[in-house]
CSV table of N, CA and C in Angstrom, one decimal:
chain,number,residue,atom,x,y,z
T,1,UNK,N,-9.9,12.2,-12.8
T,1,UNK,CA,-9.7,10.8,-12.9
T,1,UNK,C,-8.3,10.4,-13.3
T,2,UNK,N,-7.8,9.3,-12.9
T,2,UNK,CA,-6.5,9.0,-13.1
T,2,UNK,C,-6.3,8.0,-14.4
T,3,UNK,N,-7.4,7.5,-14.7
T,3,UNK,CA,-7.5,6.5,-15.7
T,3,UNK,C,-6.6,5.3,-15.4
T,4,UNK,N,-6.4,4.6,-16.4
T,4,UNK,CA,-5.7,3.1,-16.2
T,4,UNK,C,-4.2,3.4,-16.7
T,5,UNK,N,-3.6,4.4,-15.9
T,5,UNK,CA,-2.3,4.7,-16.5
T,5,UNK,C,-1.4,4.6,-15.3
T,6,UNK,N,-0.2,4.4,-15.5
T,6,UNK,CA,0.9,4.2,-14.5
T,6,UNK,C,1.0,5.6,-13.8
T,7,UNK,N,1.0,5.5,-12.5
T,7,UNK,CA,1.2,6.7,-11.7
T,7,UNK,C,2.5,6.7,-11.1
T,8,UNK,N,3.3,7.6,-11.3
T,8,UNK,CA,4.7,7.5,-10.6
T,8,UNK,C,4.7,8.8,-9.6
T,9,UNK,N,5.1,8.4,-8.4
T,9,UNK,CA,5.0,9.4,-7.4
T,9,UNK,C,6.5,9.7,-7.0
T,10,UNK,N,6.9,10.9,-7.2
T,10,UNK,CA,8.3,11.3,-6.8
T,10,UNK,C,8.2,12.4,-5.7
T,11,UNK,N,9.3,12.4,-5.0
T,11,UNK,CA,9.3,13.5,-4.0
T,11,UNK,C,10.8,14.2,-4.2
T,12,UNK,N,10.9,15.4,-3.7
T,12,UNK,CA,12.1,16.0,-3.6
T,12,UNK,C,13.1,15.3,-2.7
T,13,UNK,N,14.3,15.4,-2.7
T,13,UNK,CA,15.2,14.8,-1.8
T,13,UNK,C,15.0,15.2,-0.4
T,14,UNK,N,14.8,14.3,0.5
T,14,UNK,CA,14.4,14.5,1.8
T,14,UNK,C,13.1,14.0,2.2
T,15,UNK,N,12.8,14.1,3.5
T,15,UNK,CA,11.5,13.7,3.9
T,15,UNK,C,10.6,14.8,4.4
T,16,UNK,N,9.9,15.4,3.7
T,16,UNK,CA,9.1,16.6,3.9
T,16,UNK,C,7.5,16.3,4.3
T,17,UNK,N,7.1,15.1,3.7
T,17,UNK,CA,5.7,14.8,3.9
T,17,UNK,C,5.4,14.4,5.2
T,18,UNK,N,4.2,15.1,5.8
T,18,UNK,CA,3.8,14.7,7.2
T,18,UNK,C,2.3,14.1,7.1
T,19,UNK,N,1.6,14.5,6.1
T,19,UNK,CA,0.2,14.0,6.1
T,19,UNK,C,-0.2,13.3,4.9
T,20,UNK,N,-0.6,12.2,4.9
T,20,UNK,CA,-1.1,11.4,3.8
T,20,UNK,C,-2.5,11.0,3.8
T,21,UNK,N,-3.3,11.7,4.6
T,21,UNK,CA,-4.7,11.5,4.8
T,21,UNK,C,-5.4,11.6,3.4
T,22,UNK,N,-6.1,10.6,2.9
T,22,UNK,CA,-6.8,10.6,1.8
T,22,UNK,C,-5.9,10.7,0.5
T,23,UNK,N,-4.6,10.3,0.6
T,23,UNK,CA,-3.6,10.4,-0.3
T,23,UNK,C,-4.0,10.0,-1.7
T,24,UNK,N,-4.6,8.8,-1.8
T,24,UNK,CA,-5.0,8.2,-3.2
T,24,UNK,C,-6.6,7.9,-3.0
T,25,UNK,N,-7.4,8.4,-1.9
T,25,UNK,CA,-8.7,8.0,-1.8
T,25,UNK,C,-9.4,8.1,-3.0
T,26,UNK,N,-10.4,7.2,-3.4
T,26,UNK,CA,-11.3,7.1,-4.5
T,26,UNK,C,-10.6,7.1,-5.9
T,27,UNK,N,-9.3,6.6,-5.9
T,27,UNK,CA,-8.7,6.5,-7.1
T,27,UNK,C,-9.3,5.1,-7.6
T,28,UNK,N,-10.4,5.1,-8.2
T,28,UNK,CA,-11.0,3.7,-8.4
T,28,UNK,C,-10.6,3.1,-9.6
T,29,UNK,N,-9.6,3.7,-10.4
T,29,UNK,CA,-9.0,3.0,-11.6
T,29,UNK,C,-7.4,2.8,-11.3
T,30,UNK,N,-7.0,3.1,-10.1
T,30,UNK,CA,-5.6,2.8,-9.8
T,30,UNK,C,-5.3,1.3,-9.7
T,31,UNK,N,-4.4,0.8,-10.6
T,31,UNK,CA,-4.1,-0.7,-10.5
T,31,UNK,C,-3.0,-1.1,-9.7
T,32,UNK,N,-2.0,-0.2,-9.7
T,32,UNK,CA,-0.7,-0.6,-9.1
T,32,UNK,C,0.1,0.7,-8.5
T,33,UNK,N,0.6,0.6,-7.5
T,33,UNK,CA,1.4,1.7,-6.8
T,33,UNK,C,2.6,1.2,-6.1
T,34,UNK,N,3.7,1.8,-6.5
T,34,UNK,CA,5.0,1.3,-5.8
T,34,UNK,C,5.5,2.5,-4.9
T,35,UNK,N,5.4,2.2,-3.7
T,35,UNK,CA,5.9,3.2,-2.7
T,35,UNK,C,7.2,2.9,-2.0
T,36,UNK,N,8.0,2.0,-2.7
T,36,UNK,CA,9.2,1.4,-2.0
T,36,UNK,C,10.3,2.5,-1.8
T,37,UNK,N,10.3,3.4,-2.6
T,37,UNK,CA,11.4,4.5,-2.5
T,37,UNK,C,10.7,5.7,-2.1
T,38,UNK,N,9.6,5.7,-1.4
T,38,UNK,CA,8.9,6.9,-1.0
T,38,UNK,C,9.1,7.3,0.6
T,39,UNK,N,9.6,8.4,0.9
T,39,UNK,CA,10.0,8.7,2.1
T,39,UNK,C,8.8,9.3,2.9
T,40,UNK,N,8.4,8.3,3.9
T,40,UNK,CA,7.2,8.7,4.7
T,40,UNK,C,7.6,8.8,6.2
T,41,UNK,N,8.9,8.9,6.5
T,41,UNK,CA,9.3,8.7,7.9
T,41,UNK,C,8.8,9.8,8.8
T,42,UNK,N,8.3,10.9,8.2
T,42,UNK,CA,7.7,12.0,9.1
T,42,UNK,C,6.3,12.0,9.1
T,43,UNK,N,5.7,11.0,8.2
T,43,UNK,CA,4.0,11.1,8.3
T,43,UNK,C,3.5,10.7,9.5
T,44,UNK,N,2.5,11.4,9.9
T,44,UNK,CA,1.8,10.9,11.2
T,44,UNK,C,0.5,10.6,11.0
T,45,UNK,N,-0.2,10.8,9.7
T,45,UNK,CA,-1.5,10.4,9.4
T,45,UNK,C,-1.6,9.8,8.0
T,46,UNK,N,-2.1,8.5,7.9
T,46,UNK,CA,-2.2,7.8,6.8
T,46,UNK,C,-3.7,7.4,6.5
T,47,UNK,N,-4.5,7.9,7.4
T,47,UNK,CA,-5.9,7.7,7.3
T,47,UNK,C,-6.5,7.8,6.0
T,48,UNK,N,-7.4,6.8,5.5
T,48,UNK,CA,-8.0,6.8,4.3
T,48,UNK,C,-7.2,6.9,3.0
T,49,UNK,N,-5.8,6.7,3.2
T,49,UNK,CA,-4.9,6.8,2.1
T,49,UNK,C,-5.2,6.0,0.8
T,50,UNK,N,-5.8,4.9,1.0
T,50,UNK,CA,-6.1,4.1,-0.1
T,50,UNK,C,-7.6,3.7,-0.1
T,51,UNK,N,-8.4,4.4,0.5
T,51,UNK,CA,-9.8,4.2,0.7
T,51,UNK,C,-10.6,4.1,-0.7
T,52,UNK,N,-11.2,3.0,-0.9
T,52,UNK,CA,-12.0,2.8,-2.1
T,52,UNK,C,-11.1,2.9,-3.4
T,53,UNK,N,-9.9,2.5,-3.3
T,53,UNK,CA,-9.1,2.2,-4.6
T,53,UNK,C,-9.5,0.8,-4.9
T,54,UNK,N,-10.7,0.6,-5.5
T,54,UNK,CA,-11.3,-0.7,-5.6
T,54,UNK,C,-10.7,-1.6,-6.8
T,55,UNK,N,-9.9,-1.0,-7.7
T,55,UNK,CA,-9.1,-1.8,-8.6
T,55,UNK,C,-7.8,-2.1,-8.4
T,56,UNK,N,-7.3,-1.6,-7.2
T,56,UNK,CA,-5.9,-1.7,-6.9
T,56,UNK,C,-5.6,-3.3,-6.6
T,57,UNK,N,-4.4,-3.7,-7.4
T,57,UNK,CA,-4.2,-5.2,-7.2
T,57,UNK,C,-2.7,-5.3,-6.7
T,58,UNK,N,-1.9,-4.3,-6.8
T,58,UNK,CA,-0.4,-4.3,-6.3
T,58,UNK,C,-0.1,-3.0,-5.7
T,59,UNK,N,0.5,-3.3,-4.4
T,59,UNK,CA,0.9,-2.2,-3.6
T,59,UNK,C,2.1,-2.6,-3.0
T,60,UNK,N,3.3,-1.8,-3.2
T,60,UNK,CA,4.6,-2.2,-2.6
T,60,UNK,C,5.0,-1.2,-1.6
T,61,UNK,N,5.1,-1.7,-0.4
T,61,UNK,CA,5.4,-0.9,0.8
T,61,UNK,C,6.8,-1.2,1.3
T,62,UNK,N,7.6,-2.0,0.6
T,62,UNK,CA,8.8,-2.4,1.1
T,62,UNK,C,9.7,-1.2,1.3
T,63,UNK,N,10.4,-1.1,2.4
T,63,UNK,CA,11.3,-0.1,2.7
T,63,UNK,C,10.7,1.1,3.4
T,64,UNK,N,9.4,1.2,3.4
T,64,UNK,CA,8.8,2.4,4.0
T,64,UNK,C,8.9,2.4,5.5
T,65,UNK,N,8.9,3.5,6.1
T,65,UNK,CA,9.1,3.7,7.6
T,65,UNK,C,7.7,4.3,8.1
T,66,UNK,N,6.9,3.6,8.8
T,66,UNK,CA,5.7,4.0,9.4
T,66,UNK,C,5.8,4.1,10.9
T,67,UNK,N,7.0,4.4,11.4
T,67,UNK,CA,7.1,4.5,12.8
T,67,UNK,C,6.5,5.7,13.6
T,68,UNK,N,6.3,6.7,12.8
T,68,UNK,CA,5.7,8.0,13.4
T,68,UNK,C,4.1,7.9,13.1
T,69,UNK,N,3.6,7.1,12.3
T,69,UNK,CA,2.1,7.2,12.0
T,69,UNK,C,1.3,6.7,13.3
T,70,UNK,N,0.4,7.6,13.6
T,70,UNK,CA,-0.5,7.3,14.7
T,70,UNK,C,-1.9,7.2,14.2
T,71,UNK,N,-2.2,7.4,13.0
T,71,UNK,CA,-3.6,7.2,12.5
T,71,UNK,C,-3.6,6.5,11.2
T,72,UNK,N,-4.0,5.2,11.3
T,72,UNK,CA,-4.3,4.3,10.2
T,72,UNK,C,-5.7,4.0,10.0
T,73,UNK,N,-6.5,4.8,10.4
T,73,UNK,CA,-7.9,4.5,10.2
T,73,UNK,C,-8.4,4.5,8.7
T,74,UNK,N,-9.1,3.5,8.4
T,74,UNK,CA,-9.5,3.4,7.0
T,74,UNK,C,-8.6,3.4,6.0
T,75,UNK,N,-7.3,3.0,6.3
T,75,UNK,CA,-6.2,3.0,5.4
T,75,UNK,C,-6.6,2.2,4.1
T,76,UNK,N,-7.1,0.9,4.2
T,76,UNK,CA,-7.5,0.2,3.1
T,76,UNK,C,-8.9,-0.1,2.8
T,77,UNK,N,-9.7,0.6,3.5
T,77,UNK,CA,-11.2,0.6,3.5
T,77,UNK,C,-11.7,0.4,2.1
T,78,UNK,N,-12.4,-0.6,1.7
T,78,UNK,CA,-12.9,-1.0,0.3
T,78,UNK,C,-11.9,-1.4,-0.7
T,79,UNK,N,-10.6,-1.6,-0.3
T,79,UNK,CA,-9.6,-2.1,-1.3
T,79,UNK,C,-9.9,-3.5,-1.6
T,80,UNK,N,-9.8,-3.9,-2.7
T,80,UNK,CA,-10.2,-5.3,-3.1
T,80,UNK,C,-9.0,-6.3,-3.4
T,81,UNK,N,-7.9,-5.9,-2.9
T,81,UNK,CA,-6.7,-6.8,-3.0
T,81,UNK,C,-6.9,-8.2,-2.2
T,82,UNK,N,-6.3,-9.4,-2.8
T,82,UNK,CA,-6.4,-10.6,-2.1
T,82,UNK,C,-5.4,-10.7,-0.9
T,83,UNK,N,-4.3,-10.0,-1.0
T,83,UNK,CA,-3.3,-10.0,0.1
T,83,UNK,C,-2.8,-8.5,0.3
T,84,UNK,N,-2.3,-8.3,1.6
T,84,UNK,CA,-1.7,-6.9,1.7
T,84,UNK,C,-0.4,-7.1,2.3
T,85,UNK,N,0.7,-6.4,1.8
T,85,UNK,CA,2.1,-6.6,2.1
T,85,UNK,C,2.3,-5.8,3.4
T,86,UNK,N,2.1,-6.1,4.6
T,86,UNK,CA,2.3,-5.2,5.7
T,86,UNK,C,3.3,-5.8,6.7
T,87,UNK,N,4.1,-6.6,6.3
T,87,UNK,CA,5.2,-7.2,7.1
T,87,UNK,C,6.1,-6.1,7.7
T,88,UNK,N,6.3,-5.0,7.0
T,88,UNK,CA,7.2,-3.9,7.4
T,88,UNK,C,6.6,-2.8,8.2
T,89,UNK,N,5.3,-3.0,8.3
T,89,UNK,CA,4.6,-1.9,8.9
T,89,UNK,C,4.9,-1.8,10.5
T,90,UNK,N,5.3,-0.6,10.9
T,90,UNK,CA,5.5,-0.3,12.3
T,90,UNK,C,4.4,0.4,13.0
T,91,UNK,N,3.7,-0.2,13.9
T,91,UNK,CA,2.4,0.3,14.4
T,91,UNK,C,2.5,0.8,15.9
T,92,UNK,N,3.7,0.8,16.4
T,92,UNK,CA,3.7,0.9,17.8
T,92,UNK,C,3.2,2.3,18.3
T,93,UNK,N,3.3,3.2,17.5
T,93,UNK,CA,2.7,4.6,17.9
T,93,UNK,C,1.2,4.7,17.4
T,94,UNK,N,0.6,3.7,16.8
T,94,UNK,CA,-0.8,4.0,16.3
T,94,UNK,C,-1.6,4.0,17.5
T,95,UNK,N,-2.6,5.0,17.3
T,95,UNK,CA,-3.7,5.2,18.3
T,95,UNK,C,-5.0,4.9,17.5
T,96,UNK,N,-5.0,5.2,16.4
T,96,UNK,CA,-6.3,5.0,15.6
T,96,UNK,C,-6.1,4.0,14.3
T,97,UNK,N,-6.8,2.9,14.4
T,97,UNK,CA,-6.8,2.0,13.4
T,97,UNK,C,-8.1,1.5,12.9
T,98,UNK,N,-9.2,2.1,13.4
T,98,UNK,CA,-10.4,1.7,13.2
T,98,UNK,C,-10.9,1.6,11.7
T,99,UNK,N,-11.5,0.6,11.3
T,99,UNK,CA,-11.9,0.4,9.9
T,99,UNK,C,-10.6,0.2,8.9
T,100,UNK,N,-9.6,0.0,9.4
T,100,UNK,CA,-8.3,-0.1,8.6
T,100,UNK,C,-8.5,-1.1,7.4
T,101,UNK,N,-9.2,-2.3,7.7
T,101,UNK,CA,-9.5,-3.2,6.5
T,101,UNK,C,-10.9,-3.4,6.4
T,102,UNK,N,-11.7,-2.4,6.6
T,102,UNK,CA,-13.2,-2.4,6.5
T,102,UNK,C,-13.4,-2.6,4.9
T,103,UNK,N,-14.4,-3.5,4.7
T,103,UNK,CA,-15.0,-3.8,3.2
T,103,UNK,C,-14.0,-4.3,2.3
T,104,UNK,N,-12.8,-4.9,2.9
T,104,UNK,CA,-11.7,-5.6,2.0
T,104,UNK,C,-12.2,-7.0,1.7
T,105,UNK,N,-13.5,-7.1,0.9
T,105,UNK,CA,-14.1,-8.4,0.8
T,105,UNK,C,-13.4,-9.3,-0.2
T,106,UNK,N,-12.2,-9.0,-0.7
T,106,UNK,CA,-11.4,-9.9,-1.4
T,106,UNK,C,-10.3,-10.4,-0.7
T,107,UNK,N,-10.1,-9.8,0.5
T,107,UNK,CA,-8.9,-10.2,1.2
T,107,UNK,C,-8.9,-11.5,1.7
T,108,UNK,N,-7.8,-12.3,1.5
T,108,UNK,CA,-7.7,-13.6,1.8
T,108,UNK,C,-6.4,-13.8,2.8
T,109,UNK,N,-5.5,-13.1,2.6
T,109,UNK,CA,-4.2,-13.4,3.4
T,109,UNK,C,-3.8,-12.1,4.0
T,110,UNK,N,-3.5,-12.0,5.3
T,110,UNK,CA,-3.1,-10.9,6.0
T,110,UNK,C,-2.1,-11.4,7.0
T,111,UNK,N,-1.0,-10.8,6.9
T,111,UNK,CA,0.0,-11.2,8.2
T,111,UNK,C,0.2,-10.0,8.9
T,112,UNK,N,-0.1,-9.9,10.1
T,112,UNK,CA,0.1,-8.6,10.9
T,112,UNK,C,1.0,-9.1,12.2
T,113,UNK,N,2.0,-9.9,11.9
T,113,UNK,CA,2.8,-10.2,13.0
T,113,UNK,C,3.6,-9.2,13.6
T,114,UNK,N,3.9,-8.2,12.8
T,114,UNK,CA,4.7,-7.1,13.5
T,114,UNK,C,3.9,-5.9,14.0
T,115,UNK,N,2.6,-6.1,14.0
T,115,UNK,CA,1.8,-5.0,14.7
T,115,UNK,C,1.9,-5.0,16.1
T,116,UNK,N,2.3,-4.0,16.7
T,116,UNK,CA,2.6,-3.8,18.1
T,116,UNK,C,1.6,-3.0,19.0
T,117,UNK,N,0.6,-2.5,18.2
T,117,UNK,CA,-0.4,-1.8,18.8
T,117,UNK,C,-1.4,-2.4,19.8
T,118,UNK,N,-1.6,-1.7,20.8
T,118,UNK,CA,-2.6,-2.3,21.8
T,118,UNK,C,-3.7,-1.3,21.8
T,119,UNK,N,-5.0,-1.9,21.3
T,119,UNK,CA,-6.2,-1.1,21.4
T,119,UNK,C,-7.2,-1.9,22.3
T,120,UNK,N,-7.9,-1.2,23.0
T,120,UNK,CA,-8.9,-1.9,23.8
T,120,UNK,C,-10.0,-2.6,23.0
T,121,UNK,N,-10.4,-3.8,23.5
T,121,UNK,CA,-11.4,-4.6,22.6
T,121,UNK,C,-12.7,-3.9,22.6
T,122,UNK,N,-13.4,-3.9,21.7
T,122,UNK,CA,-14.8,-3.4,21.6
T,122,UNK,C,-14.7,-2.0,21.2
T,123,UNK,N,-13.6,-1.4,21.0
T,123,UNK,CA,-13.4,0.0,20.6
T,123,UNK,C,-13.1,0.3,19.1
T,124,UNK,N,-12.8,-0.9,18.4
T,124,UNK,CA,-12.3,-0.7,17.1
T,124,UNK,C,-13.1,-1.8,16.1
T,125,UNK,N,-13.5,-1.3,15.0
T,125,UNK,CA,-14.1,-2.4,14.2
T,125,UNK,C,-13.0,-2.5,12.9
T,126,UNK,N,-11.8,-3.2,13.4
T,126,UNK,CA,-10.6,-3.3,12.6
T,126,UNK,C,-10.9,-4.0,11.2
T,127,UNK,N,-11.7,-5.0,11.3
T,127,UNK,CA,-12.0,-5.7,10.1
T,127,UNK,C,-13.4,-5.8,9.7
T,128,UNK,N,-14.1,-4.7,9.7
T,128,UNK,CA,-15.6,-4.6,9.3
T,128,UNK,C,-15.8,-5.1,8.0
T,129,UNK,N,-16.9,-6.2,8.1
T,129,UNK,CA,-17.3,-6.9,6.8
T,129,UNK,C,-16.3,-7.7,6.1
T,130,UNK,N,-15.4,-8.3,6.8
T,130,UNK,CA,-14.4,-9.2,6.0
T,130,UNK,C,-14.9,-10.7,6.5
T,131,UNK,N,-15.0,-11.6,5.5
T,131,UNK,CA,-15.5,-12.9,5.7
T,131,UNK,C,-14.5,-14.0,5.1
T,132,UNK,N,-13.6,-13.5,4.1
T,132,UNK,CA,-13.0,-14.5,3.3
T,132,UNK,C,-11.5,-14.8,3.7
T,133,UNK,N,-11.1,-14.1,4.7
T,133,UNK,CA,-9.7,-14.3,5.1
T,133,UNK,C,-9.4,-15.5,5.6
T,134,UNK,N,-8.1,-16.1,5.2
T,134,UNK,CA,-7.7,-17.3,5.7
T,134,UNK,C,-6.9,-17.0,6.9
T,135,UNK,N,-6.7,-18.2,7.9
T,135,UNK,CA,-6.2,-17.9,9.0
T,135,UNK,C,-4.6,-17.7,8.7
T,136,UNK,N,-4.1,-16.7,9.3
T,136,UNK,CA,-2.7,-16.1,9.1
T,136,UNK,C,-2.1,-16.0,10.3
T,137,UNK,N,-0.8,-16.0,10.5
T,137,UNK,CA,-0.1,-15.6,11.8
T,137,UNK,C,-0.4,-14.1,12.2
T,138,UNK,N,-0.4,-14.0,13.3
T,138,UNK,CA,-0.8,-12.7,13.8
T,138,UNK,C,-2.2,-12.5,14.3
T,139,UNK,N,-3.1,-13.5,13.9
T,139,UNK,CA,-4.5,-13.5,14.5
T,139,UNK,C,-4.6,-14.8,15.3
T,140,UNK,N,-4.9,-14.5,16.5
T,140,UNK,CA,-5.1,-15.7,17.5
T,140,UNK,C,-6.5,-16.2,17.3
T,141,UNK,N,-6.8,-17.3,17.9
T,141,UNK,CA,-8.2,-18.0,17.8
T,141,UNK,C,-9.3,-17.1,17.9
T,142,UNK,N,-9.3,-16.3,19.1
T,142,UNK,CA,-10.2,-15.4,19.4
T,142,UNK,C,-10.5,-14.2,18.3
T,143,UNK,N,-9.4,-13.9,17.7
T,143,UNK,CA,-9.3,-12.8,16.7
T,143,UNK,C,-9.6,-13.2,15.2
T,144,UNK,N,-9.8,-14.6,15.1
T,144,UNK,CA,-10.0,-15.2,13.8
T,144,UNK,C,-11.3,-14.7,13.3
T,145,UNK,N,-12.3,-14.6,14.2
T,145,UNK,CA,-13.7,-14.2,13.8
T,145,UNK,C,-13.8,-12.7,13.8
T,146,UNK,N,-12.7,-12.0,13.9
T,146,UNK,CA,-12.6,-10.4,13.8
T,146,UNK,C,-13.6,-9.8,14.7
T,147,UNK,N,-13.6,-10.3,16.0
T,147,UNK,CA,-14.3,-9.7,17.0
T,147,UNK,C,-13.3,-9.0,18.0
T,148,UNK,N,-12.1,-8.9,17.8
T,148,UNK,CA,-11.2,-8.2,18.7
T,148,UNK,C,-10.0,-8.0,17.9
T,149,UNK,N,-9.1,-7.2,18.6
T,149,UNK,CA,-7.7,-6.9,18.0
T,149,UNK,C,-6.8,-7.8,18.5
T,150,UNK,N,-5.7,-8.0,17.7
T,150,UNK,CA,-4.5,-8.9,18.2
T,150,UNK,C,-3.7,-7.9,19.1
T,151,UNK,N,-3.3,-8.5,20.0
T,151,UNK,CA,-2.4,-7.8,21.1
T,151,UNK,C,-1.0,-8.3,20.9
T,152,UNK,N,0.0,-7.3,21.4
T,152,UNK,CA,1.4,-7.8,21.5
T,152,UNK,C,1.6,-8.1,23.0
């Protein structure tokens, strides 16, 4: 268990990390995480990275590079943040995004304007079990009810 302590993630100089699958999964007492200086430009899999981090209230992604990530599945599954800072996310190479925001029952604000991914409708439960979200840019009228994916 991580307890309610500050977790500082440091890496050696350079970008060696390629897989963040289940990176902090089930860290149920993690409150805050700053990844702004974390080099992930070689990461290809971020699936389930923050899945069930139910106490997480702050997550800083400013300055990270997600251009090579192809798997975002379950990335925030079960996270109870009210907003997610995804303005800088690059998703043009993403192939898998299912359940990315599943069970984010406290999520109210989400801006996915920069998402460039095209996924076939009916193939992904992107927003599984979300009902509280306010209309935000990046979600067109049809997607507001979370029955489809936004397209670029």
